[in-house]
């Protein structure tokens, strides 16, 4: 498409000449195109002369204006500006020409970017090295993304096809083409892997219902090694070249999950089986089989691959002798991979063994030697051993096989004539047999694969309606081939590429036409593109096409390759036949059996030798019948497929008896393929082989250019250049080129109008800009509805005008700024001079002032010093006198004090010795009495025991004995409880006595200290009085003696009091020891009675009635409970779900005849039905609701027995807790009018904790288990949906508080009694389940937050442009094509911070633990780091220094928020993101800059740095990152490139760990909101409060060693 008219105006030529200011391209034989810099340019007298230079080599261009206007000569192609170096879409080049395309691909390849868009085509260059582009993280990064949103990649093409299928409800096809070694097979494998892995989460429900989908995906991936082994081979260009075409049809269900697949193959290269050029190999499977036989992987002896104990190698077989191993490939390992893949697609071990036998037979077929010089002598088999091996392995008739291998049969109407074959004919038959069998084996494998992939629910592709199923086809087909010797295979391959190229050209032409129509462009006309239909007509035309002539010659008895070539030359050569296709056919100068066809890519010379035989591809019917009669089932199944081809034969030939030729079959299958492609939306991947030597990262420009021409990329560009190849979205055009308008727009264009008229305003403003820039060249551009379209080169011209305008503006700004800076500098110098003068004058004045002040100060100092010295001498004399007096008086006082201290010590020693002797005598007397009592009571007990044993022997008294024992057990238990109470009371009284003694001792010491201080005061007073008057000295001495006497009396009284207290303590200790002795005896007696009771239950002859539910029965049931051990979360929930309805069924069903039985573990319960936990736990409570309970009932608990009774037997208590505190509880919402304290929000945890701890005090293990399991189940159900942040935060806080309460209680509980083992176990199990519940709430809420927060990350952190003056534009081709760029992000960084504030304030309101709060925010920060990092590193439009400034500003805002709230990212992913942003802003031009990069960005691995630099988008005034800089970065990244990951691991978002540390709860709050009823909970709280304040002076209540501190409103300890 182009504008009408055949010439170019002179003004256009002048404008184009102005663009020649720097560099252009010139053709070169070695490098294809080279760049040269303009050295001289002159335009005079209608003549143009330009001289260019490249490294000393001059290039000249001379032409006249007339020649340029009439296009007799064209200007050299221009180079693109540096800002477009390495751009990811070739259509965005301002100068879109062949050398520019080649140079851009070379630059990107040098930056290790192997993928580049060219409009709708993805160009892929084979790196011949490992590239980290296909990891699972990269695959997931492209899932769900629009094409063009991330860097070019075949995953982007795959995703575009998938979204097109889902969005447009239209089937898709991905066409992967390229020459051998370009990477088609690997590309197709990665595409298949993408469809099998990328959207596997889309149908999670379907996957749960049936596992067939994942099985299909596994089989799709397994087809690759199978087809590669049987259909790929090593060639001179590729070590793994596909020698067949493949079309994989992947079918999707309504849920867009893979449900089936179907494979079609095209033109397997059969001739490779019998002949390979030097250095090439046969198909891989033969070499794999030989290596497996050598390693013992298959039965080598049976297959004839091991002879005389030596394993045969590829050199021993004629079909494999051309070449052997491939460097770096282990055929034995590949064989195992192939066998595993065969097993995956449904080929069992037995069938695999049969396949191995067929393959081995084919190897032996090549070794069958045939001799014979002429038809008269006849051919004969030389190697009988090899022939016998073939007969045995194929299980055929040996005699018939040998006969028809060397003889032929001619059938006439009357008889059958058998004649001998020559050696050459026999060799052809032998090779035909091998090709025949192998081709059918390959087809059988493909049919087996299809039957496995289709399954039972899907029909084959050719039996159903292709439009009814949603499918994506992947076509991996051979590219255009041109060798020194081109035969029938190359002819068919190039024919297929002609058809595909025609489809591609028409598709591109159609897209271009639709684009112009959609934008409503004017003044353009259609231009015929280079259609290759004449070439296709030459090949497939009827009745005189090449294929028709070939089929005709193949059916003639005397047909030969030479006569076929002569017919072609006669029909098409020298313009024969008058056909338009004659221009595409020519006869070479030498060789009568050769002909040349001018294909779209290149003219190819074909040798007619072998065309007839390869087209016939027939095996004599006699030997076919021998093979079909084989005794091997697999051989019969393989060769029996010919009988199923009748329908196809009928389609291809009118005569049913005529077998179709290979050319006809290929033509029909190709027509079917093209019909399928035309019904689908096509996507194109063009694979390019960058060099012939398969060297890593080596770029051979002429070779790449030839492939670009062959694959149609340049044709696409030519079609685009015929019209308007460059196009820019209107908003971006106005933003970028608005500076070209000389003055402000008129008032009607100054501001955008209202809604609905923005497009018209943009078009008008764009037209005004273009008119101002190109007033005389209006035919070179057009303004569409949403875009501006330019002819080739115009975009570069307008870009040049923009740069000139910006440079002029920059020069003006610099001039003004420099003038302003000079004026500012002058003002600063003048102000500095005045300031210096002022400072000097002030300094001089200050010096004079300081001198006068020093003189005055010296006089003053002299005066003060002299006065000070005089006062010092007087003070010294006075201090000496006072010190002498003090020494004399102190000596006298110390002498008297030592005498008094000796007297007091003697008295103290006497009192202690007398007390010790008295206590010793009392203890001895108490010990004697205790032993006498114990012996007397023991004798009585033994007599009673003997009496009881005698009575127990009587069966008649058994029932009475049982009742008596039970009564005595109850009495003993009650006595035990009373003894424990008395012991506790004695302990309490002892503690109070010790406290009183301590208080008295403290008071005595205070009295002594007070008396001492008074004495010292009096002594001091006497010493002072002695100095005044010696007469009063005697009186003071008397008073001092009196004070000493008083002190002695005080000490004596204190010692007496201490002796009394010691005696009282000894009496209390003796009483306590006596009680402990009685308690031990009672326990021993109780144990004997229990043992006797159990012993009497043993005799089987005596029937045993069920005892009543006494205290003993209840206590025994408690011993039968089993603990639930903690292994993992799933096992804990299974154990909880298996909790029985009452928790005691198993214990109640035990009989007393099983004294040592323990409860069996509960049956397994489906963990998916988590609600059953609550239903099973609440079933008994639900049965008693409404029975005996009246509305408004008031409960009052007056004693500990009533409290215990309610905790142990009241079922409605647990129901009340579950309903009132959990089930029906409405979560309080944040309210500005009300202020909530912790008790107002955490009361459920404290009230449940109160009940649990009281149950623990009463050793109610089963009730603890029941309450905690039911509460956990109800809370889990309440929080399962995560419908509100408030609900999640409320229960997260309460569960953590309850866990802390229980852990605090268990930490302070130090009892070692065995009786509390079950309760401790129940408490420990409950804590483990609470930890699991806390983790479920935490991780579920985190997952919900991340799911909502991820929508804010890219627009709020990456795209938000909150920093003014650094606006970054997203100018990607597909962004503009889809109308998505540039646009202002609706989500700002403020939205991200608002989300943070909302979550933080919510957690603060509900008093969530600070550590959990910080960890939740840290998870969100990790989410920012991973998501933003992976998006930036995969998108070129995000990798610019302006965008880096914006992101850094946004991250700074987030860091400030984190510092304010003491939150940090433990994974350091946010630090990696910051370093990535710093890398975008660093200089990138020298080796020193590279060192700085690697030093500053130490958290980024070299592969990530290399990836960022390779996609970095340079700004207007930056130089492209090419040459030495990129080479140095590549060198540093090379050692670790295979192990380094480019994307951050998304598992950081899944592998989360909750670091839980329960806090110490000092007291349990007993607050109950007034609106709650809960009479039983209120009664429990009130009773505990009354008991806490009860009178502690009651002497009848003795404390027990097993009592626990009160827990209601007081400290837990």
PDB file of C-alpha atoms in Angstrom, residues 669 676 1033 1137:
ATOM      1  CA  UNK A 669      -1.649 -33.253   3.819  1.00  0.00           C
ATOM      2  CA  UNK A 676      -6.442 -25.618   9.329  1.00  0.00           C
ATOM      3  CA  UNK A1033      32.096  14.884 133.038  1.00  0.00           C
ATOM      4  CA  UNK A1137     -11.609 -33.954  63.756  1.00  0.00           C
TER       5      UNK A1137
END
